[in-house]
Coordinates of C-alpha atoms in Angstrom, one line a residue:
M1 CA 121.5 -32.0 3.4
Q2 CA 124.1 -30.9 0.6
K3 CA 124.6 -27.1 -0.1
D4 CA 124.6 -25.8 -3.6
N5 CA 127.9 -23.8 -3.2
H6 CA 127.7 -23.2 -7.1
L7 CA 126.2 -19.8 -6.6
K8 CA 127.9 -18.3 -3.0
N9 CA 129.7 -15.9 -4.5
E10 CA 127.5 -14.8 -7.6
V11 CA 124.6 -13.6 -5.8
S12 CA 123.7 -11.2 -8.0
Y13 CA 123.0 -14.3 -11.1
N14 CA 120.9 -16.0 -8.4
G15 CA 117.6 -14.7 -9.9
V16 CA 115.7 -15.9 -12.8
M17 CA 116.2 -15.3 -16.9
L18 CA 113.9 -14.1 -19.8
N19 CA 114.9 -15.5 -23.0
A20 CA 113.6 -13.7 -26.0
Y21 CA 114.5 -11.9 -29.2
P22 CA 113.9 -7.9 -29.1
D23 CA 111.1 -8.8 -31.5
S24 CA 109.9 -11.3 -29.5
I25 CA 107.1 -9.8 -27.6
G26 CA 105.6 -6.5 -29.7
K27 CA 107.6 -5.5 -33.1
K28 CA 110.7 -4.7 -31.2
L29 CA 112.8 -4.4 -27.4
S30 CA 110.8 -1.3 -26.2
D31 CA 107.5 -3.6 -26.7
T32 CA 109.3 -5.8 -24.2
I33 CA 110.6 -3.8 -21.7
S34 CA 107.0 -2.4 -22.1
M35 CA 105.5 -5.5 -20.8
L36 CA 108.3 -5.7 -18.4
K37 CA 107.3 -2.7 -16.9
K38 CA 103.7 -4.1 -15.8
P39 CA 102.6 -4.8 -12.4
E40 CA 102.1 -8.5 -12.9
F41 CA 105.9 -8.8 -13.7
K42 CA 107.7 -7.0 -10.7
D43 CA 110.4 -9.0 -9.4
V44 CA 110.3 -11.9 -11.6
F45 CA 112.7 -11.6 -13.9
S46 CA 116.4 -10.5 -12.9
L47 CA 118.4 -11.2 -15.9
F48 CA 117.2 -11.4 -20.0
Y49 CA 118.9 -13.5 -22.7
V50 CA 118.3 -11.3 -25.6
L51 CA 119.0 -13.7 -28.5
P52 CA 121.3 -12.2 -31.2
T53 CA 119.4 -10.0 -33.6
F54 CA 120.1 -7.3 -31.2
F55 CA 123.0 -6.8 -33.3
N56 CA 122.9 -6.9 -37.2
S57 CA 122.9 -10.8 -38.5
D58 CA 120.8 -11.6 -42.0
L59 CA 121.0 -15.5 -41.2
D60 CA 119.8 -18.1 -38.7
R61 CA 117.5 -16.2 -37.0
G62 CA 120.5 -13.9 -35.5
F63 CA 123.5 -16.5 -35.4
S64 CA 125.3 -15.3 -38.8
I65 CA 126.6 -12.4 -37.7
I66 CA 127.2 -9.0 -39.8
D67 CA 129.0 -7.1 -36.7
Y68 CA 128.0 -6.3 -33.1
N69 CA 126.4 -2.9 -33.7
L70 CA 122.7 -2.6 -32.6
N71 CA 120.5 -3.4 -34.9
D72 CA 118.9 0.0 -35.0
K73 CA 115.8 -1.9 -36.6
L74 CA 114.5 -3.4 -33.1
V75 CA 116.8 -1.9 -30.2
S76 CA 118.0 1.6 -29.2
K77 CA 120.4 3.0 -26.3
E78 CA 117.6 3.9 -24.7
D79 CA 116.1 0.4 -23.9
L80 CA 119.6 -0.7 -22.5
V81 CA 118.8 2.5 -19.9
A82 CA 115.4 1.5 -19.6
L83 CA 116.3 -2.5 -18.3
E84 CA 118.9 -1.4 -16.3
E85 CA 116.2 0.6 -14.7
L86 CA 114.3 -2.3 -14.0
N87 CA 117.2 -4.1 -12.1
I88 CA 117.6 -6.8 -15.1
M89 CA 121.5 -7.5 -16.2
L90 CA 122.2 -8.8 -19.6
K91 CA 122.9 -12.2 -21.3
F92 CA 124.4 -12.1 -25.1
D93 CA 126.1 -14.4 -27.8
I94 CA 129.4 -13.8 -29.3
V95 CA 129.8 -16.3 -32.1
L96 CA 133.0 -17.4 -32.4
N97 CA 133.0 -20.5 -34.8
H98 CA 131.7 -17.8 -37.8
L99 CA 130.7 -14.4 -39.4
S100 CA 128.4 -13.8 -42.4
V101 CA 129.1 -13.9 -45.6
A102 CA 128.4 -9.9 -45.6
S103 CA 130.1 -9.3 -42.6
P104 CA 133.2 -6.7 -42.7
Q105 CA 135.7 -9.2 -42.7
F106 CA 134.0 -11.8 -46.0
K107 CA 132.7 -8.6 -48.1
D108 CA 136.7 -7.1 -48.5
L109 CA 137.8 -10.7 -49.0
L110 CA 135.3 -11.0 -51.9
K111 CA 136.4 -7.5 -53.0
N112 CA 140.1 -7.9 -52.6
G113 CA 141.0 -11.4 -53.0
E114 CA 144.5 -12.4 -52.5
Q115 CA 145.5 -9.0 -51.8
S116 CA 142.6 -8.6 -48.4
K117 CA 143.8 -8.1 -45.0
Y118 CA 140.9 -10.5 -44.0
K119 CA 142.8 -13.3 -46.2
D120 CA 143.4 -15.9 -43.5
F121 CA 140.4 -14.2 -41.4
F122 CA 138.5 -17.4 -42.7
I123 CA 139.4 -21.0 -43.7
N124 CA 140.1 -21.2 -46.9
W125 CA 139.4 -25.1 -47.3
N126 CA 141.9 -26.5 -50.3
T127 CA 144.6 -24.7 -47.8
F128 CA 143.6 -26.2 -44.8
W129 CA 143.9 -29.8 -46.6
E130 CA 146.4 -29.4 -49.3
G131 CA 149.0 -32.6 -48.9
H132 CA 146.1 -34.3 -47.5
G133 CA 143.3 -35.3 -50.1
T134 CA 142.4 -34.7 -54.1
M135 CA 141.2 -32.2 -56.0
N136 CA 138.4 -33.6 -57.5
E137 CA 136.6 -32.0 -60.9
D138 CA 135.2 -29.7 -59.2
G139 CA 138.5 -27.8 -57.7
V140 CA 137.4 -28.8 -54.1
I141 CA 140.3 -30.9 -52.5
I142 CA 138.4 -33.9 -50.6
P143 CA 140.2 -35.4 -47.7
K144 CA 141.8 -38.2 -47.7
D145 CA 139.4 -40.9 -45.6
E146 CA 141.0 -41.2 -42.2
F147 CA 139.9 -38.2 -41.8
L148 CA 137.1 -37.3 -43.7
N149 CA 135.3 -40.5 -41.6
K150 CA 136.8 -38.8 -38.9
L151 CA 134.9 -35.4 -39.7
F152 CA 131.4 -34.0 -36.8
M153 CA 129.0 -33.1 -39.7
R154 CA 125.9 -30.1 -39.3
K155 CA 124.7 -31.4 -42.3
S156 CA 124.8 -33.2 -45.3
G157 CA 127.7 -32.4 -47.7
L158 CA 131.2 -31.0 -47.3
P159 CA 131.0 -28.2 -45.0
I160 CA 132.3 -25.1 -48.2
L161 CA 130.6 -23.2 -49.7
K162 CA 131.7 -21.6 -53.2
V163 CA 132.7 -18.6 -53.6
L164 CA 134.1 -16.1 -56.6
F165 CA 137.2 -14.0 -56.1
P166 CA 137.8 -11.1 -58.7
D167 CA 140.4 -13.0 -60.6
G168 CA 136.9 -15.1 -61.6
S169 CA 138.1 -18.2 -60.1
E170 CA 135.8 -19.9 -57.1
R171 CA 137.5 -20.3 -53.8
P172 CA 135.6 -23.2 -51.3
Y173 CA 135.7 -21.9 -47.5
W174 CA 134.6 -23.6 -44.4
N175 CA 131.2 -23.7 -43.4
T176 CA 130.0 -25.5 -40.8
F177 CA 126.5 -24.2 -40.3
Y178 CA 124.3 -22.5 -42.5
Q179 CA 124.2 -21.0 -46.1
Q180 CA 122.5 -19.9 -49.1
I181 CA 122.7 -18.5 -52.7
N182 CA 120.7 -16.9 -54.9
Y183 CA 121.2 -15.9 -58.1
N184 CA 120.0 -12.8 -59.5
N185 CA 118.6 -12.6 -62.9
I186 CA 120.3 -10.4 -65.6
K187 CA 120.2 -7.6 -67.1
V188 CA 120.7 -7.1 -71.2
S189 CA 123.0 -4.1 -70.1
D190 CA 124.9 -6.7 -68.7
L191 CA 125.6 -8.5 -72.2
R192 CA 127.5 -5.6 -73.7
R193 CA 130.6 -6.5 -72.6
F194 CA 130.0 -9.2 -75.2
K195 CA 130.3 -7.3 -78.9
E196 CA 129.3 -9.7 -80.9
L197 CA 125.9 -9.2 -80.0
N198 CA 123.0 -7.7 -81.6
C199 CA 120.8 -6.3 -79.4
W200 CA 118.1 -9.2 -81.1
K201 CA 120.2 -11.8 -79.7
A202 CA 121.2 -9.8 -76.8
A203 CA 117.6 -10.0 -75.6
F204 CA 116.8 -13.6 -76.9
I205 CA 119.8 -14.4 -74.0
Y206 CA 118.7 -11.9 -71.2
K207 CA 115.1 -14.0 -71.6
K208 CA 116.9 -17.5 -72.6
V209 CA 119.3 -16.9 -68.6
N210 CA 116.8 -15.9 -66.4
K211 CA 113.8 -18.0 -67.1
A212 CA 116.7 -21.1 -66.3
I213 CA 117.6 -19.1 -63.4
E214 CA 114.0 -18.7 -62.3
E215 CA 113.6 -22.3 -62.9
N216 CA 117.1 -23.5 -61.3
K217 CA 117.9 -25.0 -64.1
D218 CA 121.4 -26.2 -65.3
F219 CA 123.1 -23.4 -67.0
N220 CA 125.1 -25.8 -69.5
T221 CA 121.7 -27.2 -70.8
I222 CA 121.2 -23.1 -72.0
D223 CA 119.6 -22.4 -74.8
L224 CA 121.5 -19.7 -76.3
G225 CA 121.4 -20.5 -80.1
D226 CA 124.0 -19.5 -81.9
S227 CA 126.3 -18.0 -78.9
K228 CA 127.1 -21.8 -77.5
H229 CA 131.3 -20.4 -78.1
L230 CA 130.3 -18.1 -75.2
R231 CA 128.7 -20.5 -72.8
K232 CA 131.6 -20.1 -70.0
E233 CA 132.0 -16.5 -70.5
I234 CA 127.9 -15.9 -69.9
I235 CA 128.1 -18.8 -67.4
Q236 CA 131.0 -16.5 -65.5
L237 CA 128.4 -13.3 -66.2
I238 CA 125.8 -15.4 -63.7
N239 CA 128.3 -16.3 -61.4
E240 CA 129.0 -13.2 -61.3
K241 CA 125.6 -11.8 -60.2
R242 CA 125.0 -13.9 -57.2
S243 CA 124.7 -13.6 -54.0
Y244 CA 125.3 -15.8 -50.4
L245 CA 124.0 -15.9 -47.6
G246 CA 126.0 -18.1 -44.8
Q247 CA 127.9 -18.1 -42.1
M248 CA 131.9 -18.4 -42.2
D249 CA 133.8 -20.3 -40.7
V250 CA 137.2 -18.5 -39.0
N251 CA 140.2 -19.1 -39.1
A252 CA 141.5 -18.7 -35.3
K253 CA 144.7 -19.4 -36.0
S254 CA 145.0 -15.9 -36.9
E255 CA 145.2 -13.4 -34.9
L256 CA 143.1 -10.7 -36.5
V257 CA 140.2 -13.0 -35.4
W258 CA 141.9 -12.6 -31.4
E259 CA 142.3 -9.3 -32.3
F260 CA 138.0 -9.0 -33.5
Y261 CA 137.5 -10.6 -30.2
E262 CA 139.2 -8.6 -28.4
E263 CA 136.8 -5.3 -29.9
T264 CA 134.2 -7.8 -29.9
L265 CA 134.3 -8.6 -25.8
S266 CA 134.8 -4.8 -25.0
K267 CA 131.1 -3.6 -27.0
L268 CA 129.4 -6.3 -25.0
K269 CA 130.7 -4.7 -21.3
D270 CA 129.6 -1.6 -22.6
Y271 CA 126.2 -2.7 -23.9
G272 CA 126.1 -3.8 -20.0
C273 CA 126.2 -7.8 -21.3
K274 CA 127.1 -9.5 -17.8
I275 CA 126.7 -13.4 -19.2
L276 CA 128.2 -14.5 -21.8
R277 CA 127.7 -17.8 -24.0
L278 CA 129.9 -18.7 -26.4
D279 CA 127.9 -19.8 -29.3
A280 CA 129.3 -22.7 -31.5
F281 CA 132.8 -22.6 -29.7
A282 CA 133.0 -26.1 -29.8
Y283 CA 133.1 -26.0 -33.6
L284 CA 136.5 -23.6 -33.7
H285 CA 139.6 -25.2 -33.1
K286 CA 140.4 -27.3 -36.7
E287 CA 143.4 -29.8 -36.8
V288 CA 143.4 -32.2 -39.5
G289 CA 143.0 -36.1 -38.2
Q290 CA 141.0 -35.0 -35.8
S291 CA 136.6 -34.4 -35.7
N292 CA 137.1 -30.8 -35.4
F293 CA 134.2 -31.2 -32.9
F294 CA 136.5 -30.7 -29.2
N295 CA 139.3 -31.0 -30.6
K296 CA 141.7 -31.4 -27.6
P297 CA 143.6 -29.4 -26.0
G298 CA 143.5 -27.0 -29.1
T299 CA 139.9 -26.5 -27.5
W300 CA 141.1 -25.8 -24.2
D301 CA 144.0 -23.3 -25.1
Y302 CA 141.4 -21.2 -26.8
L303 CA 138.8 -21.2 -24.1
E304 CA 141.4 -20.4 -22.1
R305 CA 142.3 -17.4 -24.4
I306 CA 138.5 -16.6 -24.4
K307 CA 138.5 -16.5 -20.8
Q308 CA 141.2 -14.0 -20.3
I309 CA 139.1 -11.4 -22.6
A310 CA 136.8 -11.9 -20.6
Q311 CA 138.0 -12.0 -17.8
K312 CA 139.2 -8.0 -18.3
N313 CA 135.6 -6.8 -18.9
N314 CA 133.6 -8.6 -16.2
L315 CA 131.9 -11.1 -18.1
M316 CA 130.7 -14.5 -17.4
L317 CA 131.3 -17.0 -19.5
L318 CA 128.6 -20.2 -20.7
P319 CA 130.4 -22.2 -23.3
E320 CA 127.5 -24.2 -25.7
I321 CA 127.8 -27.0 -26.1
H322 CA 125.7 -30.1 -27.5
A323 CA 126.8 -33.5 -26.8
E324 CA 125.7 -36.7 -25.4
Y325 CA 125.6 -37.6 -21.1
G326 CA 128.1 -41.0 -21.7
L327 CA 130.8 -38.6 -23.9
G328 CA 131.1 -37.4 -20.0
L329 CA 132.4 -33.3 -22.0
H330 CA 129.9 -31.2 -20.1
D331 CA 131.7 -32.8 -16.5
E332 CA 134.9 -32.0 -18.8
V333 CA 133.5 -28.0 -18.9
A334 CA 132.7 -27.6 -15.9
K335 CA 135.8 -29.4 -13.8
E336 CA 137.7 -26.1 -15.4
G337 CA 134.9 -23.6 -13.2
Y338 CA 132.9 -22.4 -16.5
Y339 CA 128.8 -22.7 -16.0
I340 CA 127.3 -25.0 -18.3
Y341 CA 124.3 -25.2 -20.1
D342 CA 121.4 -28.0 -19.1
F343 CA 121.0 -29.2 -21.8
F344 CA 119.6 -32.7 -20.1
L345 CA 116.9 -31.3 -17.9
P346 CA 114.7 -29.9 -20.9
G347 CA 113.8 -34.0 -21.7
L348 CA 114.2 -35.5 -18.6
M349 CA 111.5 -33.2 -17.2
I350 CA 109.5 -34.7 -20.2
H351 CA 110.1 -38.2 -19.4
T352 CA 109.6 -37.1 -15.7
L353 CA 106.0 -36.2 -16.0
E354 CA 104.5 -38.5 -18.9
K355 CA 106.5 -41.3 -16.9
G356 CA 105.4 -40.2 -13.2
S357 CA 109.0 -41.4 -12.1
N358 CA 111.5 -38.9 -10.2
K359 CA 114.4 -41.0 -10.4
P360 CA 116.4 -39.8 -13.9
L361 CA 115.5 -36.3 -12.8
L362 CA 116.9 -36.4 -9.1
K363 CA 119.6 -38.6 -10.6
W364 CA 121.0 -36.1 -12.8
V365 CA 119.9 -33.0 -9.3
N366 CA 122.3 -35.4 -7.5
D367 CA 125.0 -34.6 -9.7
I368 CA 124.6 -30.9 -10.2
I369 CA 124.9 -30.9 -6.2
N370 CA 127.7 -33.0 -5.9
K371 CA 130.1 -32.3 -8.8
G372 CA 129.4 -27.9 -7.5
Y373 CA 128.1 -27.8 -11.0
K374 CA 127.2 -24.4 -12.3
T375 CA 124.5 -24.5 -14.7
V376 CA 122.2 -22.5 -16.5
N377 CA 118.8 -24.4 -17.3
M378 CA 115.9 -24.4 -19.0
L379 CA 112.6 -26.3 -20.5
G380 CA 112.2 -24.7 -23.9
C381 CA 114.3 -21.9 -25.5
H382 CA 115.3 -20.3 -29.3
D383 CA 115.9 -23.8 -30.3
G384 CA 114.5 -27.3 -29.8
I385 CA 114.8 -30.0 -27.1
P386 CA 117.9 -32.3 -27.1
V387 CA 117.6 -35.5 -27.3
L388 CA 121.1 -36.3 -28.2
D389 CA 122.5 -35.3 -25.3
L390 CA 120.3 -37.6 -22.3
K391 CA 122.3 -40.2 -24.1
G392 CA 125.2 -42.8 -23.7
K393 CA 128.7 -43.3 -25.5
D394 CA 130.9 -46.0 -26.3
L395 CA 134.1 -44.4 -25.5
N396 CA 137.2 -46.9 -26.7
G397 CA 135.1 -50.3 -25.7
N398 CA 133.2 -49.2 -22.5
Y399 CA 130.5 -48.0 -22.5
C400 CA 129.3 -44.8 -20.5
K401 CA 125.6 -45.0 -19.5
G402 CA 123.6 -41.9 -20.8
L403 CA 120.5 -40.4 -18.5
L404 CA 118.0 -42.3 -20.2
E405 CA 118.3 -45.4 -21.6
D406 CA 118.0 -45.0 -26.1
E407 CA 114.7 -47.4 -25.7
E408 CA 113.3 -44.2 -23.1
I409 CA 114.7 -41.0 -25.2
E410 CA 113.4 -43.2 -28.5
A411 CA 109.9 -42.6 -26.7
I412 CA 110.7 -39.4 -25.7
M413 CA 111.4 -37.8 -29.3
N414 CA 108.3 -40.6 -30.8
K415 CA 105.2 -39.1 -28.4
I416 CA 106.7 -34.8 -29.3
I417 CA 106.7 -36.6 -33.2
E418 CA 103.2 -37.3 -32.2
R419 CA 102.4 -34.4 -30.5
G420 CA 103.1 -32.7 -33.8
G421 CA 107.0 -31.6 -32.8
R422 CA 109.5 -31.9 -36.0
V423 CA 113.5 -33.6 -36.1
K424 CA 116.7 -32.7 -36.6
N425 CA 119.3 -34.3 -37.4
L426 CA 123.2 -34.6 -37.5
Y427 CA 124.6 -36.3 -40.9
D428 CA 128.2 -38.6 -42.2
P429 CA 130.2 -36.4 -45.0
S430 CA 128.1 -38.9 -47.5
G431 CA 125.1 -37.1 -46.4
R432 CA 123.8 -40.7 -44.3
K433 CA 121.4 -39.5 -41.7
I434 CA 123.8 -40.6 -38.3
S435 CA 121.8 -39.3 -35.2
Y436 CA 118.6 -37.6 -34.0
Y437 CA 120.0 -34.0 -32.8
Q438 CA 116.0 -32.1 -31.2
V439 CA 113.2 -32.0 -31.5
N440 CA 111.8 -29.0 -32.0
A441 CA 108.2 -27.8 -30.3
T442 CA 107.0 -25.8 -27.8
F443 CA 107.7 -27.3 -24.3
F444 CA 104.2 -26.8 -23.5
S445 CA 103.0 -28.7 -27.0
A446 CA 105.4 -31.2 -26.0
L447 CA 103.9 -31.9 -22.7
G448 CA 100.4 -32.5 -24.4
E449 CA 99.1 -28.8 -23.8
N450 CA 98.5 -29.4 -20.7
E451 CA 98.8 -26.7 -18.3
Q452 CA 98.3 -28.2 -15.1
K453 CA 101.5 -30.5 -16.2
L454 CA 103.2 -26.9 -17.3
L455 CA 102.8 -25.4 -13.7
L456 CA 104.6 -28.3 -12.1
A457 CA 107.2 -28.3 -14.9
R458 CA 108.2 -24.6 -14.2
A459 CA 108.2 -25.2 -10.5
I460 CA 110.2 -27.6 -10.6
Q461 CA 112.6 -26.0 -12.9
M462 CA 112.1 -23.3 -9.9
F463 CA 113.8 -25.2 -7.2
I464 CA 116.4 -26.7 -9.8
P465 CA 120.0 -25.3 -8.8
G466 CA 121.6 -23.6 -11.5
I467 CA 119.6 -20.5 -12.9
P468 CA 116.7 -20.7 -14.9
Q469 CA 115.9 -19.3 -18.2
V470 CA 112.1 -19.0 -19.1
W471 CA 111.3 -18.8 -23.0
Y472 CA 108.8 -16.2 -23.3
L473 CA 106.6 -18.6 -25.3
D474 CA 107.1 -21.4 -22.8
L475 CA 105.2 -18.7 -20.1
F476 CA 102.3 -18.0 -22.3
L477 CA 101.3 -21.4 -23.1
G478 CA 102.8 -21.5 -27.1
K479 CA 101.6 -24.1 -29.3
N480 CA 103.5 -25.2 -32.4
D481 CA 103.2 -22.7 -34.8
Y482 CA 102.9 -25.2 -38.3
K483 CA 102.6 -22.0 -40.2
A484 CA 106.1 -20.2 -39.6
A485 CA 107.8 -23.5 -39.7
D486 CA 106.0 -24.4 -43.6
N487 CA 106.5 -20.8 -44.7
A488 CA 110.3 -20.7 -43.5
G489 CA 111.2 -23.5 -45.5
S490 CA 113.5 -27.3 -45.4
G491 CA 115.7 -25.8 -43.0
G492 CA 112.0 -23.6 -40.8
H493 CA 111.9 -26.5 -38.4
K494 CA 113.0 -24.3 -35.8
E495 CA 110.2 -21.0 -36.2
I496 CA 107.6 -23.6 -34.6
N497 CA 108.5 -22.8 -31.4
R498 CA 109.1 -18.7 -32.8
T499 CA 105.7 -17.1 -32.5
T500 CA 105.5 -13.8 -31.8
L501 CA 102.9 -12.4 -29.0
S502 CA 102.0 -8.6 -29.6
L503 CA 101.3 -6.7 -26.9
Q504 CA 97.3 -7.6 -26.7
D505 CA 98.7 -11.5 -26.6
I506 CA 100.3 -10.4 -23.3
E507 CA 97.1 -8.8 -21.9
E508 CA 95.0 -11.6 -22.7
G509 CA 97.8 -14.1 -21.8
L510 CA 97.4 -12.2 -18.0
K511 CA 93.9 -13.3 -17.8
K512 CA 95.0 -17.3 -17.7
D513 CA 95.6 -18.3 -14.6
V514 CA 98.5 -20.4 -15.1
V515 CA 100.5 -17.6 -16.7
I516 CA 99.6 -15.5 -13.6
N517 CA 100.6 -18.6 -11.2
Q518 CA 104.0 -19.5 -13.0
L519 CA 104.6 -15.9 -12.4
E520 CA 104.1 -15.9 -8.7
I521 CA 106.5 -19.2 -8.8
M522 CA 109.1 -17.5 -10.6
R523 CA 108.9 -14.5 -8.2
L524 CA 109.5 -17.0 -5.7
R525 CA 112.4 -17.8 -7.5
N526 CA 113.7 -14.8 -7.9
T527 CA 113.3 -13.0 -4.8
L528 CA 113.3 -15.9 -1.6
H529 CA 116.7 -15.7 0.0
A530 CA 116.0 -19.6 0.7
F531 CA 116.9 -20.3 -3.3
K532 CA 120.5 -18.4 -1.7
G533 CA 121.1 -21.7 0.6
E534 CA 120.9 -25.2 1.5
I535 CA 119.0 -27.4 -0.9
E536 CA 117.4 -31.1 0.0
I537 CA 116.3 -33.5 -1.5
H538 CA 114.2 -36.1 0.0
K539 CA 114.1 -39.7 -0.2
V540 CA 109.9 -40.2 -1.5
P541 CA 108.4 -42.8 -3.6
D542 CA 109.1 -42.4 -7.3
N543 CA 106.2 -40.6 -8.4
E544 CA 106.8 -38.3 -6.2
I545 CA 108.9 -34.9 -5.6
N546 CA 109.9 -33.5 -2.2
I547 CA 113.0 -30.5 -2.4
T548 CA 113.9 -28.4 0.3
W549 CA 115.9 -25.1 0.4
K550 CA 116.9 -23.1 3.4
H551 CA 119.2 -20.1 4.4
H552 CA 119.2 -19.4 7.6
E553 CA 115.7 -19.2 9.4
D554 CA 114.4 -19.5 5.8
F555 CA 113.0 -22.0 3.5
V556 CA 111.0 -22.6 0.4
Q557 CA 109.6 -26.4 0.1
L558 CA 107.8 -28.0 -3.1
K559 CA 105.6 -31.2 -3.3
A560 CA 104.6 -32.9 -6.1
D561 CA 102.7 -35.9 -7.0
L562 CA 103.9 -36.4 -10.8
K563 CA 100.8 -38.8 -11.2
T564 CA 98.7 -35.7 -10.7
Y565 CA 100.9 -33.6 -11.6
K566 CA 99.6 -31.5 -8.5
F567 CA 101.5 -30.0 -6.4
S568 CA 102.1 -27.2 -3.1
I569 CA 104.9 -24.7 -2.3
N570 CA 105.5 -23.9 1.4
Y571 CA 107.8 -21.1 2.5
T572 CA 108.9 -18.4 4.8
Q573 CA 108.3 -14.7 3.6
S574 CA 109.7 -12.0 6.7
G575 CA 109.5 -14.3 8.7
V576 CA 106.2 -15.2 7.9
N577 CA 104.8 -19.1 7.2
K578 CA 103.4 -18.9 3.2
A579 CA 101.4 -21.8 1.3
M580 CA 100.3 -21.9 -2.3
A581 CA 99.1 -25.0 -3.4
F582 CA 98.0 -25.4 -6.7

């Protein structure tokens, strides 16, 4: 028998965590609160991970932060009071690596250029790489191959966004994640700066330019009639009218950035935050000659500095990191005393239920127990189902095995894709795909929309050590939303798993046994004292699961058949033995 020590001193964080956007249910956060007040939800959740549209944001469904003030279109101070009255603690994100183009800091940079207070708040790509590459014809330094080939990329091409400064020059700024450039139509009045244009010529150019913008044509090919000599100036006008969306990487070598972090963590504490997820923290430290993904020792230095700020604000940190199991980064982070995200569980759960075998899953569970990992786990979430995380990794000629073999991971991917999932990949600097990253699907659809499978997956999750996080859509049997994914365009794959549920959908969902049964199992996890004690993984055939938790005289036991998906839960409550069969 092994003791799960990782929650010993943090009993208040031992409960079940809801995960949703402020407007995932109904139209704003108060609608989710109305749901949580229903009798069916009594004692089910003690934590709520509210995704960052809680703040003012403009891209990537909240992960492009403008500022950390309340988004008053979705959230009110009264909502925070109501959640406190429900004894539900809050988990938020701080997006360490980047801020929105529309943030006050970047807007000041665009307005004031070299004279901006925030000149060094973000990373000028050319300044960073000066002396380590060659300037190309577009005015962008291309790093030497020895540096470029090491970079870890989240999208094809160089991770830059070129922006217009007040002096008319374009400057490339580091942009690891999303970006969008919008060219806005010009007005005839905008052409008045060109004194030689009469009203007819201005009207002609106005029509030609706007047609080119609408048809996304090369501005160098616009027919300007006998005003061709003004092409450079007219393109300059077009550029002045453009607008940006983007997540601009911050420069953590600037003390202004750390002052911003100090202010932000204090603000989040005032909102009632108890757990703080560090989004994209592994990209924050940047150094020439490194991959710029979890650089060492720089990333550790930054984490320690954030940790000191968090401790002043009584915040528990949860660094978010996706990396291969074989790389061992999860182990390094855990050894430093941090909670880690259990990104291994979703893929392992699908493999377990598809293959009817407990081996890889229980290997990971025993890792958690024996190494004392402090984890937050999930099945579905706002992102995709991670698969890269399950892989092995070659380290200096030695192959460190993953939790699954590559062909087993491929089988999971193919099964989810066969059931309608969509794939997200990683790229090298030339734009060549180098690895799959995650598959986007609802967890219910990934399981073939089998209700009994989902119910067993939820039961197993509740018995795994760690804080169980529950995506709202999984609870209500959410299916792949292809229309939403298609409507969101080329980068809209994540919308397949973000369907908004109306309050009527909630009412209808609560009529389904599988929904009520999930809530009942989650309520046990959230309230039984047994889950605060010791865990025992019983030796059983590969096609079974048998897990017991004990605390003094209290116990709770899960027995499951991985072939039929049938299971039972036996437990004590107030000294009375009880049993449930599903």
